[in-house]
Coordinates of C-alpha atoms in Angstrom, one line a residue:
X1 CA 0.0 0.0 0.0
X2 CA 1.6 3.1 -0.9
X3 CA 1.2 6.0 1.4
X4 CA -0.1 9.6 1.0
X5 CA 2.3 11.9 3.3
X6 CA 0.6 15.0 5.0
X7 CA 3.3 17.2 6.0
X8 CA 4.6 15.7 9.8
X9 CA 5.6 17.8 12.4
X10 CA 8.7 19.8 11.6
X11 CA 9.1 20.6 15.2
X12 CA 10.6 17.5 16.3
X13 CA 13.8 18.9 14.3
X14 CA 17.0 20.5 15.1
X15 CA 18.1 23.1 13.1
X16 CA 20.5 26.0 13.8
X17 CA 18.8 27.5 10.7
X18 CA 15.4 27.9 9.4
X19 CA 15.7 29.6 6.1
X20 CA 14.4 26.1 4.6
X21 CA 11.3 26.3 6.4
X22 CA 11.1 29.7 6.3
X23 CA 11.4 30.9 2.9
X24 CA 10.8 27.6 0.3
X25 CA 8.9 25.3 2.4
X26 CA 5.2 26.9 0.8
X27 CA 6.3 26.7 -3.1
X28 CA 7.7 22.8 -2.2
X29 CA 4.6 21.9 -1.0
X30 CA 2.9 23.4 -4.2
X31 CA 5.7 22.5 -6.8
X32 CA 6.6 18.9 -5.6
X33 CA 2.1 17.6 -5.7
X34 CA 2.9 15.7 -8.7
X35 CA 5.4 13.1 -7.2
X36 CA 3.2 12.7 -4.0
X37 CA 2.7 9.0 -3.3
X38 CA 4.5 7.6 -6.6
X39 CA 7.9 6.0 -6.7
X40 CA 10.8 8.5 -7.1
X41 CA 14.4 8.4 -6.9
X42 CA 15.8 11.6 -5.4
X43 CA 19.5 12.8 -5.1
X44 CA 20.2 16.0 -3.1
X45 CA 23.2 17.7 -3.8
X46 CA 24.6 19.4 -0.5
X47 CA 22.2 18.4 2.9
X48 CA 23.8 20.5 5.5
X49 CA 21.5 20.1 8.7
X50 CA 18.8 18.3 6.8
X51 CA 16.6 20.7 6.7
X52 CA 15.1 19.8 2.8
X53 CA 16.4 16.0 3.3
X54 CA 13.7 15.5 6.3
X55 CA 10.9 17.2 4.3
X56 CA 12.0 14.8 1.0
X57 CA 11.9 11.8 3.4
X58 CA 8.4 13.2 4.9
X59 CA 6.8 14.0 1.9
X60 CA 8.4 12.0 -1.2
X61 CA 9.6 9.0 -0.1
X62 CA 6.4 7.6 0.8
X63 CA 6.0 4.8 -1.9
X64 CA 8.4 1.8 -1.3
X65 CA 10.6 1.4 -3.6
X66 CA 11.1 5.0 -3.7
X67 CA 15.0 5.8 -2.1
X68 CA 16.9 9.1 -2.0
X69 CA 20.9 9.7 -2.1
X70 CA 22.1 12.5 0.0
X71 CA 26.1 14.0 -0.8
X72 CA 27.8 16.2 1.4
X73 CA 31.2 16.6 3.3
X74 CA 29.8 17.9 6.6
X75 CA 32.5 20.0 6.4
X76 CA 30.1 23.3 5.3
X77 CA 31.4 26.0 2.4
X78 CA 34.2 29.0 2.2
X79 CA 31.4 30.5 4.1
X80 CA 30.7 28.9 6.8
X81 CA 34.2 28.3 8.2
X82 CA 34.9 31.6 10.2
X83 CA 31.7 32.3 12.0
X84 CA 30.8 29.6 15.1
X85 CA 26.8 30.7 14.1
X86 CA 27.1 27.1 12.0
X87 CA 28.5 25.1 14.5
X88 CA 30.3 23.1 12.0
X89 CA 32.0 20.2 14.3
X90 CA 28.4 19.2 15.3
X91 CA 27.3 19.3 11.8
X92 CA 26.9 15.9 10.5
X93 CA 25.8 14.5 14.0
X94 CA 23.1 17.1 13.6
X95 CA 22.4 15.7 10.3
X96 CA 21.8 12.1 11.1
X97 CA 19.9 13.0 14.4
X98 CA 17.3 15.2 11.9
X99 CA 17.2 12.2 9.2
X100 CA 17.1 9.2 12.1
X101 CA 13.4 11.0 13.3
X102 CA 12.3 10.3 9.7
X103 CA 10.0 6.9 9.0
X104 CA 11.7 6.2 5.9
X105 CA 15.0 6.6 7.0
X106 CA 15.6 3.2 5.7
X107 CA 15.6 4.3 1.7
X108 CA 18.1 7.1 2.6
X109 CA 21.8 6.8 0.9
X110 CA 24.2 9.1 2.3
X111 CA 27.6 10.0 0.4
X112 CA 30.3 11.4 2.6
X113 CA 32.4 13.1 -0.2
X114 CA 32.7 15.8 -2.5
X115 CA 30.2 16.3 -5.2
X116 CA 33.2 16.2 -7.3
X117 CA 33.7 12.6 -6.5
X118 CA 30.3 11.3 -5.8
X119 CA 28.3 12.7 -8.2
X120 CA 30.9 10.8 -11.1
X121 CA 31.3 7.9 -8.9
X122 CA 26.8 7.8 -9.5
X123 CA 27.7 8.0 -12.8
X124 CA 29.9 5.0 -13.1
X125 CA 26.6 3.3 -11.2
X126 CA 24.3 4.3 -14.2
X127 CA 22.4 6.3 -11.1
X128 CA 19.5 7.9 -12.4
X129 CA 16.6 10.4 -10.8
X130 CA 13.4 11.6 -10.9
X131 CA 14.1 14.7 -8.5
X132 CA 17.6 16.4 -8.1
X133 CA 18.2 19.2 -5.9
X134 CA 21.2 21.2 -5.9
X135 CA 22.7 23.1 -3.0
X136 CA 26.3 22.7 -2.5
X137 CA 28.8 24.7 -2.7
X138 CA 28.4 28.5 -3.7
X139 CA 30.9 28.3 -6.4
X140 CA 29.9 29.2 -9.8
X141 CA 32.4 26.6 -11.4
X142 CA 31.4 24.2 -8.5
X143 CA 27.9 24.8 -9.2
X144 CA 27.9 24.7 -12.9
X145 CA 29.8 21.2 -12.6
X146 CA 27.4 19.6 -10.1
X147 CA 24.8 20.9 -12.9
X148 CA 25.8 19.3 -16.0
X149 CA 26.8 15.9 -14.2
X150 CA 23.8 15.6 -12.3
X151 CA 21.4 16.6 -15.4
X152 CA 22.8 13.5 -17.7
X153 CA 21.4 11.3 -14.5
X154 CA 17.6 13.3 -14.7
X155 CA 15.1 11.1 -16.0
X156 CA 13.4 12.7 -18.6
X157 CA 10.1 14.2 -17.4
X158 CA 12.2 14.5 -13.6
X159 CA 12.8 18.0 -12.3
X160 CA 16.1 19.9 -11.0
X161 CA 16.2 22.6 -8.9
X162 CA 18.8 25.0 -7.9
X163 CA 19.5 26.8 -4.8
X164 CA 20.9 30.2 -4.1
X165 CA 19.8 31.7 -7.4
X166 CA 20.2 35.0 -5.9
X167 CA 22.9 34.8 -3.6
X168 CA 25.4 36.8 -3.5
X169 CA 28.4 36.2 -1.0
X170 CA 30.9 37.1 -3.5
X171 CA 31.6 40.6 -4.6
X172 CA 32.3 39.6 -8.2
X173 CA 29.1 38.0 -9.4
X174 CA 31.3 35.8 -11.7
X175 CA 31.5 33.7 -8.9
X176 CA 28.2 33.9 -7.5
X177 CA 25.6 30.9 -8.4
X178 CA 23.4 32.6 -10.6
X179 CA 26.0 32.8 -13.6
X180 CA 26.7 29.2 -13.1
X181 CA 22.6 28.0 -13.6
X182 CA 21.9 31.1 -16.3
X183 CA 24.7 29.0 -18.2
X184 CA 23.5 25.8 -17.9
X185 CA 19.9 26.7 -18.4
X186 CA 21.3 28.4 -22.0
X187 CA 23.7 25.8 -23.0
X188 CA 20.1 22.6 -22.6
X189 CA 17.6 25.4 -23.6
X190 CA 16.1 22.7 -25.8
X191 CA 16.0 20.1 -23.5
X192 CA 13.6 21.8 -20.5
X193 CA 11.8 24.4 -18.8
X194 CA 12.8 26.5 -16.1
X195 CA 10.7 28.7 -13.5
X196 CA 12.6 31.2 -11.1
X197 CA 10.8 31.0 -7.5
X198 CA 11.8 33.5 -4.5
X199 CA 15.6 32.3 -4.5
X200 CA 15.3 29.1 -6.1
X201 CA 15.5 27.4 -10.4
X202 CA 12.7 24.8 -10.5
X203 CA 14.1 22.8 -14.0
X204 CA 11.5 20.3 -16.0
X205 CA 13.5 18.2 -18.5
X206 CA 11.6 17.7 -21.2
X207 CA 13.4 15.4 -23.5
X208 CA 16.5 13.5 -23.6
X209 CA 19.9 14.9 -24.7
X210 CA 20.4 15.8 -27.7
X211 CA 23.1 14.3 -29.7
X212 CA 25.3 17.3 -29.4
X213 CA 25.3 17.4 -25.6
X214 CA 25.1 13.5 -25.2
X215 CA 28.4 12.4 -25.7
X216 CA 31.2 14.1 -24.9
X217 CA 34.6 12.9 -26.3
X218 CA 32.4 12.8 -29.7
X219 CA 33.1 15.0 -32.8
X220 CA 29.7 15.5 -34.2
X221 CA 27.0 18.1 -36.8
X222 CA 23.7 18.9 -35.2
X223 CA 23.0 17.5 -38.7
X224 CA 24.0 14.4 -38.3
X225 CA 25.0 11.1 -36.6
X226 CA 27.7 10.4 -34.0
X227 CA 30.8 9.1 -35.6
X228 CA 33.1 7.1 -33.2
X229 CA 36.1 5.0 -34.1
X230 CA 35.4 1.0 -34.3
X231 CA 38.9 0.6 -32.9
X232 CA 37.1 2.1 -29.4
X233 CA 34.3 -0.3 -28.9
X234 CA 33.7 1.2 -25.7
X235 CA 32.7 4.7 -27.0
X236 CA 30.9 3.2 -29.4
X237 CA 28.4 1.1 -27.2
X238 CA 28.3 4.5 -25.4
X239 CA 26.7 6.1 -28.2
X240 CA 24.6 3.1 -29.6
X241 CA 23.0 3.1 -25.4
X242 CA 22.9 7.2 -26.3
X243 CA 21.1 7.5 -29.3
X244 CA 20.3 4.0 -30.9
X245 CA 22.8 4.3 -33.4
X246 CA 26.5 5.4 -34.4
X247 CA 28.7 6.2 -37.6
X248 CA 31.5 3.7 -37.0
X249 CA 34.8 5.1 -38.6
X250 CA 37.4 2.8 -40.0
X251 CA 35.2 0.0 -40.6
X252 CA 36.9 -0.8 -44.0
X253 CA 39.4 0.5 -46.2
X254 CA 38.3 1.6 -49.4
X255 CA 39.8 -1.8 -51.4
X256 CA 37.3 -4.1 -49.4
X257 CA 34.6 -2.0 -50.2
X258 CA 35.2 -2.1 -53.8
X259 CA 35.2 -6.0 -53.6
X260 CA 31.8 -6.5 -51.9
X261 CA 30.5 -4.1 -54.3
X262 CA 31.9 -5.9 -57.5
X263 CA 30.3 -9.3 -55.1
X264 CA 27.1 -7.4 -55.3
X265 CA 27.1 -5.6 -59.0
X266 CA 26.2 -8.9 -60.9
X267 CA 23.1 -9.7 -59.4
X268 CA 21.9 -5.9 -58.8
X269 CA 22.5 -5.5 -62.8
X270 CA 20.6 -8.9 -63.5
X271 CA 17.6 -7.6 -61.6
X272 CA 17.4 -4.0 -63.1
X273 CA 18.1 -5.6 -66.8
X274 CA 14.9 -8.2 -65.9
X275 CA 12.3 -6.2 -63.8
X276 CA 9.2 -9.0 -63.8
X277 CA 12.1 -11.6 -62.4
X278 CA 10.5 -13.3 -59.5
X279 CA 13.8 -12.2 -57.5
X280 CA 12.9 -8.1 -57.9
X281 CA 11.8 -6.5 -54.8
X282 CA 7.9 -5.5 -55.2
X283 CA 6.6 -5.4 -51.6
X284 CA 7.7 -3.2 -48.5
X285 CA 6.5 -0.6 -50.2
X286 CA 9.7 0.0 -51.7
X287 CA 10.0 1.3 -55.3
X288 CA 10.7 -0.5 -58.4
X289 CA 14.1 1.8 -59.1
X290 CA 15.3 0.0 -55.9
X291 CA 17.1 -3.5 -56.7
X292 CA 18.1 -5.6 -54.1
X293 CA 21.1 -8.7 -54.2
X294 CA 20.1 -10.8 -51.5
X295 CA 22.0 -13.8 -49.6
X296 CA 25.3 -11.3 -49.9
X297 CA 26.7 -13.0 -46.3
X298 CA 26.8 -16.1 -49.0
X299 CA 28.0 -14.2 -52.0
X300 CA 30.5 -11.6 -50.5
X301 CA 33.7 -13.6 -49.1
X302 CA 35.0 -10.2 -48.2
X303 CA 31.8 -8.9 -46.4
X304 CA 31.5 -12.1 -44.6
X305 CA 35.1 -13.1 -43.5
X306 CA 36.4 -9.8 -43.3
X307 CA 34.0 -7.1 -42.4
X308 CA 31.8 -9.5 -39.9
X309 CA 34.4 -11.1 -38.4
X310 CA 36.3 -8.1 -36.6
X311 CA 36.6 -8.8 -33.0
X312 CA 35.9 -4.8 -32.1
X313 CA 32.2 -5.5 -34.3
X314 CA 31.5 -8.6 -32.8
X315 CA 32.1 -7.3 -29.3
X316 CA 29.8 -4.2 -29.8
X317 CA 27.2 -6.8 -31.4
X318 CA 26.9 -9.2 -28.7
X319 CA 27.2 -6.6 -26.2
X320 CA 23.7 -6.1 -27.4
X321 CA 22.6 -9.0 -28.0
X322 CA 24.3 -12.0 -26.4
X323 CA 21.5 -14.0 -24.1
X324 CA 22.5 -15.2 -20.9
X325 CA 20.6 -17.8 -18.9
X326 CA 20.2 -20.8 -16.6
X327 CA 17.6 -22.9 -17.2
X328 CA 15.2 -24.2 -15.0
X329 CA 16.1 -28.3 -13.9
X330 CA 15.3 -29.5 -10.7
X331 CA 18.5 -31.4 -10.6
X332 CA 20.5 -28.6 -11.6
X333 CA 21.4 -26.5 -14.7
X334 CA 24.0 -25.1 -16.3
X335 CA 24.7 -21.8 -17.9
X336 CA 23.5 -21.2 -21.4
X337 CA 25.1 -18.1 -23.3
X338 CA 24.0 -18.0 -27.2
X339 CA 25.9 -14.7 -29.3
X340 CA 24.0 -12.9 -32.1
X341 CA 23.1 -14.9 -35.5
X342 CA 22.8 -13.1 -38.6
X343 CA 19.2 -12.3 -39.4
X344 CA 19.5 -11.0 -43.1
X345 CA 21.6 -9.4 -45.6
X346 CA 21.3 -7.7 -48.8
X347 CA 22.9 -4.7 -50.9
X348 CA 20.2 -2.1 -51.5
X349 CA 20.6 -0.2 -54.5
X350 CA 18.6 3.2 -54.1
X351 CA 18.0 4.2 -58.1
X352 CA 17.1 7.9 -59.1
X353 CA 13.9 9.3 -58.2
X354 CA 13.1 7.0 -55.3
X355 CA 11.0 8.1 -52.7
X356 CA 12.1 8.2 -49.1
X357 CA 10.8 5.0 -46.7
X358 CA 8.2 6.0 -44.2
X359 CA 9.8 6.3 -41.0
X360 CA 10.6 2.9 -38.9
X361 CA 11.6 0.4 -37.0
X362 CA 13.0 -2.6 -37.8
X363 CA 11.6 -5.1 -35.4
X364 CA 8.6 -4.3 -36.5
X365 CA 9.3 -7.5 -38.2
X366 CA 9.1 -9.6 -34.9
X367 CA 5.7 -8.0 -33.7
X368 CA 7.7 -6.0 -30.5
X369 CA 6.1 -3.3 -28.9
X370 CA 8.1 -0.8 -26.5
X371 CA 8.0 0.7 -23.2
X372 CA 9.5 4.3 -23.3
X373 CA 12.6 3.9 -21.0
X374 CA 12.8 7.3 -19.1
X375 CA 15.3 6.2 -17.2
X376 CA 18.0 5.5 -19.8
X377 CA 18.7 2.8 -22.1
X378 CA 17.6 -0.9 -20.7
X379 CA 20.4 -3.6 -21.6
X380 CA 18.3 -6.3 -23.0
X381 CA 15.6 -4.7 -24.3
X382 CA 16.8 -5.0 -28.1
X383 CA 16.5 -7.8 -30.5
X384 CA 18.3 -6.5 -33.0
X385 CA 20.7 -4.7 -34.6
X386 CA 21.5 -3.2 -38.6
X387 CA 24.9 -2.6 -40.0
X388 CA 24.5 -0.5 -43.2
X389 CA 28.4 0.0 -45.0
X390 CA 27.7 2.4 -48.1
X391 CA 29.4 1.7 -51.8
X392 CA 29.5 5.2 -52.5
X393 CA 29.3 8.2 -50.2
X394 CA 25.6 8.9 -49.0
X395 CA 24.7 12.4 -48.7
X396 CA 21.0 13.7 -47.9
X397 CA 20.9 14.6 -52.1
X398 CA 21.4 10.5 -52.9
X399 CA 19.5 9.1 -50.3
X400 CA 21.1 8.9 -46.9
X401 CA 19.8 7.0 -44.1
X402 CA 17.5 9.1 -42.1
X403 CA 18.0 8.1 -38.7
X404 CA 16.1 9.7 -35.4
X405 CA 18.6 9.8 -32.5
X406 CA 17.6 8.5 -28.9
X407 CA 14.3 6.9 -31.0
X408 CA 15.2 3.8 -28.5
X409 CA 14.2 5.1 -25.7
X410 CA 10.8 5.9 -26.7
X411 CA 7.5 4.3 -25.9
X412 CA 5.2 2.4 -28.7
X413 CA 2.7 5.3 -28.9
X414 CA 5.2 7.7 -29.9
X415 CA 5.3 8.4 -33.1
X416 CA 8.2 10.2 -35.3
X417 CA 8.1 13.7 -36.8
X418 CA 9.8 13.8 -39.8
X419 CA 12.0 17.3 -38.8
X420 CA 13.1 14.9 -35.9
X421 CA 15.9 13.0 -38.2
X422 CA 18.7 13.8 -39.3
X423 CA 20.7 12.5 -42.3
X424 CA 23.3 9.6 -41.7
X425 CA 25.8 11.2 -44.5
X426 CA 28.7 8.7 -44.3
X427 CA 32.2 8.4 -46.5
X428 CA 33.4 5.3 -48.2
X429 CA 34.9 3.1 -45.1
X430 CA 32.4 3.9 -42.7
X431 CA 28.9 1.9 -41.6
X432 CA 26.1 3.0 -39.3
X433 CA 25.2 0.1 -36.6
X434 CA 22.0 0.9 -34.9
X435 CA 19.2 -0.8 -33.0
X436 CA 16.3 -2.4 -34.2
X437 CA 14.3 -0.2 -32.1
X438 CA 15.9 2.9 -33.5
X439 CA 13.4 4.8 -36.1
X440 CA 15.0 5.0 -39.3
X441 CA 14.5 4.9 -42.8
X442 CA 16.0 4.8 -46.6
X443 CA 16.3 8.7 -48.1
X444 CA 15.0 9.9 -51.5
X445 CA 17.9 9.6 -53.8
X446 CA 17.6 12.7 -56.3
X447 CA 20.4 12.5 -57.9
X448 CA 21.4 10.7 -61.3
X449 CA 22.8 8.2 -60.0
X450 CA 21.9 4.8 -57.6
X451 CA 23.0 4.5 -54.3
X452 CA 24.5 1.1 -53.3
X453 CA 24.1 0.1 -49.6
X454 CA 25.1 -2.9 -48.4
X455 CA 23.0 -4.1 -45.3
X456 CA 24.0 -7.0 -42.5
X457 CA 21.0 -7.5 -39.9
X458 CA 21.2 -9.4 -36.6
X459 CA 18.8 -10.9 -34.1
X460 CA 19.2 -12.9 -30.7
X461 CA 20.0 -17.0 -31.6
X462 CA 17.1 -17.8 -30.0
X463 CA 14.6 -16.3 -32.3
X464 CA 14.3 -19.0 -34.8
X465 CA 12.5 -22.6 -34.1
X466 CA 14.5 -25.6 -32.4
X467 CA 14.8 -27.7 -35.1
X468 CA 16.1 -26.7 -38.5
X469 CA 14.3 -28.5 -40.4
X470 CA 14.4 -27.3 -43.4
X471 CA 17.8 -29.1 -44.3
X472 CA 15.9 -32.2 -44.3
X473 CA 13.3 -32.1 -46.3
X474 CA 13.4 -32.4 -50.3
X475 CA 11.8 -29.6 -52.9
X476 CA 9.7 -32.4 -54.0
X477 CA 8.5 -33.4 -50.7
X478 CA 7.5 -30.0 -49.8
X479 CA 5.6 -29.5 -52.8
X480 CA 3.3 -32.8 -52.0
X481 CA 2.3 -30.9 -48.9
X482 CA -1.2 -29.2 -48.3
X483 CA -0.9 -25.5 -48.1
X484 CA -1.9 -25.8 -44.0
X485 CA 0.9 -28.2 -43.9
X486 CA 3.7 -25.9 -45.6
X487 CA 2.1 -23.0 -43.8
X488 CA 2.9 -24.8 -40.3
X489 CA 6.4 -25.5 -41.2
X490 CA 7.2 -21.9 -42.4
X491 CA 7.4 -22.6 -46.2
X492 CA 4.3 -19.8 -46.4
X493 CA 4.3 -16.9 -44.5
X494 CA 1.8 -15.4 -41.9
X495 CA 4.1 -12.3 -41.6
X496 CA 5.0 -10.7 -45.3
X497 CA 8.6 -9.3 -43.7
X498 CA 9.5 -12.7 -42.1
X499 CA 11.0 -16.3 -43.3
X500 CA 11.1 -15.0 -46.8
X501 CA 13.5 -16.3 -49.8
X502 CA 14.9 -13.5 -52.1
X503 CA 11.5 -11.5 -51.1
X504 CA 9.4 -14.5 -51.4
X505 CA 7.7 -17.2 -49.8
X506 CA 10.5 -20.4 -50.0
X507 CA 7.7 -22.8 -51.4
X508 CA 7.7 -20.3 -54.4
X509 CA 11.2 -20.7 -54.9
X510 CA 10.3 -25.0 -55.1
X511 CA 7.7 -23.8 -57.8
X512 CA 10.5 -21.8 -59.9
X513 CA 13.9 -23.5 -58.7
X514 CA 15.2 -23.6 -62.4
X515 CA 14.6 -19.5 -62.5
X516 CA 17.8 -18.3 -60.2
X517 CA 20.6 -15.9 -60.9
X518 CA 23.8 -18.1 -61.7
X519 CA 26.7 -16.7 -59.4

């Protein structure tokens, strides 16, 4: 049962100072009704006596899994050292005798350290919060810090707010708060929405990061994609957690790349040259200018046993989406870990005049539906991933990737707008590796000239039936079947984007086996 706090006795309290109380305690009251009774996490950034930690205990922490993180030194500010009006010595005792009064005590966290150290060392935790409140030290560059760290751990949706707006102990205002949070609130402006109070910045964020501000080390275009080095898988499953996807550099030299598309060029020409062949691409929506050569994992040695087999890829890959388990067995089990299995692969060539795709996501394909994950990006949650490795360079003009960064995170009701994506404008040598549940889609090529895209797509090893049967059974035995029967054993397919054979269903392929391209 979750309970519904009514503002308990402040009196049973020890404070030296009553400005909380005083001054900020009405607009709390007001300001914090929406997170009455729900479950919150809470980190507060400078505690002193306790004052605003007792009330957040009181008042927030009512619902039971909600828990709170509390950072200070106990040693007070610059301020506070000279004048015996603070008390300092008894400080922290002060501060656990206020918080020990509180009922829920129990969910409270408290960080003995600098915010310097604790607020990173949250970070390394993947700590995250639905209420922050900042009021450490007075320091403009202290202050600024503890801002930008603490909003990358602010749920979207969660609030932040600032102490000491006004303050001003220092006779140059450069040092003084205010300069520190009119800074911050300028450099996120289009990530929230801030209200001024008497003395206080009451932050809503609004949305997550944007691509810019979400990565640091990063060297990126509000216009486009992140582009991080495959030899640094680490950054790069930074990113991908970030924003869904991530322009690897140095995937290939330019020599491979020229292989996989003379690999590809035989079978993209064939279907151009016949456009009724059974193999050309006439569902998805997609247009008739835009050939596909499937099977290329099979028909590309270099795509296959070079490109897919670099350790850094497969890393970031299985990162992703390896599957970990121990199944049940009452006499005891052993672990089970299964890496990613290739899903599909194919080189798209994007002909003039095609239309841009509609705006999507790819595992679509295997019926998933998605919670919007507010508080970050969940490990697990994917089933897939995409690696697109361009022949030529993409640019908006021939049909780039549109791709909508941070799309992951969203929930399944949320639909795309189409001033939300950005183009994916990559150079020979690079790829884009995204998630499944990234929104993307193929650009309008209005140039002269096709665009060749090579595509490699991955799901978890477990999403395909126990037995592989297929290998065992003979074209002619299949075609002896009833429909019901070759429908049951995935020769026809219920789902038009899943279990197909060159685009269609494999008991079509039985009906026209002499009618293939000869590699």
């Amino acid at each position: 049962m979750v309970e519904v706090a009514s503002s308990p006795d402040r009196g049973r309290f020890t404070f030296h100072h009553s400005w909380f109380d005083k001054e900020v305690l009405p607009e709390w009251e007001e300001l914090t009704l929406p997170l009455r009774a729900k479950k919150v996490h809470i980190l507060e950034v400078g505690s002193f006596e306790g004052a605003s930690t007792t009330w957040l205990l009181d008042n927030l922490l009512t619902h039971p899994e909600s828990t709170m993180t509390a950072v200070d030194t106990f040693e007070g500010g610059m301020e506070h050292q000279d004048s015996e009006l603070y008390d300092i010595n008894s400080l922290e005792s002060r501060f656990r005798s206020n918080v020990n009064k509180c009922k829920h005590v129990d969910r409270l966290r408290v960080i003995k350290a600098t915010s310097d150290d604790a607020l990173l060392d949250l970070r390394r935790e993947k700590a995250r919060f639905d209420f922050i409140y900042i009021d450490a030290s007075h320091v403009a560059l202290d202050v600024l810090h503890d801002a930008v760290v603490c909003w990358r751990m602010l749920n979207v949706g969660g609030t932040m707010v600032f102490d000491d707006v006004a303050w001003k102990g220092y006779m140059e205002d450069c040092y003084n708060p205010r300069i520190a949070i009119k800074s911050f609130l300028q450099c996120a402006e289009q990530e929230l929405e801030a209200t001024e109070t008497e003395g206080q910045m009451w932050v809503l964020r609004l949305r997550p990061e944007s691509p810019i501000n979400s990565f640091w080390p990063s060297i990126v275009s509000v216009d486009m994609a992140q582009r991080v080095s495959l030899d640094d898988p680490d950054r790069v499953i930074l990113a991908v957690e970030s924003d869904g996807g991530v322009i690897l550099t140095g995937f290939s030299d330019v020599a491979d790349v020229k292989k996989v598309n003379a690999d590809a060029t035989p079978f993209l020409e064939k279907i151009i040259e016949e456009a009724d062949h059974c193999y050309k691409r006439q569902s998805r929506n997609q247009d008739r200018g835009t050939a596909r050569c499937t099977r290329l994992f099979g028909r590309s040695k270099t795509a296959r046993e070079v490109w897919l087999q670099q350790p850094a890829f497969l890393q970031i890959v299985n990162h992703f989406l390896r599957t970990e388990s121990v199944p049940y067995n009452d006499k005891g089990s052993i672990p089970i870990t299964t890496d990613a299995i290739l899903s599909a692969s194919a080189t798209l060539d994007i002909g003039p005049g095609v239309q841009a795709q509609d705006l999507h996501r790819d595992d679509f394909i295997w019926q998933q539906t998605h919670t919007a994950q507010g508080e970050g990006y969940k490990l697990g949650s994917d089933v897939g991933m995409g690696l697109l490795v361009p022949g030529v360079r993409t640019t908006r003009e021939n049909g780039a990737t549109l791709f909508v960064p941070a799309s992951h995170l969203w929930g399944h009701s949320r639909r795309p707008q189409a001033q939300e994506a950005v183009a994916v404008e990559m150079d020979v040598g690079e790829a884009f590796l995204f998630l499944a549940s990234t929104v993307h889609a193929g650009g309008a090529n209005s140039t002269l000239k096709g665009r060749p895209m090579h595509g490699f797509f991955y799901c978890r090893s477990w999403m395909r039936p126990e037995e592989n049967q297929h290998m065992w059974f003979t074209k002619e035995e299949v075609q002896t079947w009833s429909s019901a029967a070759q429908k049951q054993a995935g020769y026809l397919r219920d789902n038009p984007f899943l279990g197909h054979c060159n685009e269609v269903d494999p008991v079509e392929l039985f009906r026209a086996s002499d009618r293939r391209i000869q590699e």
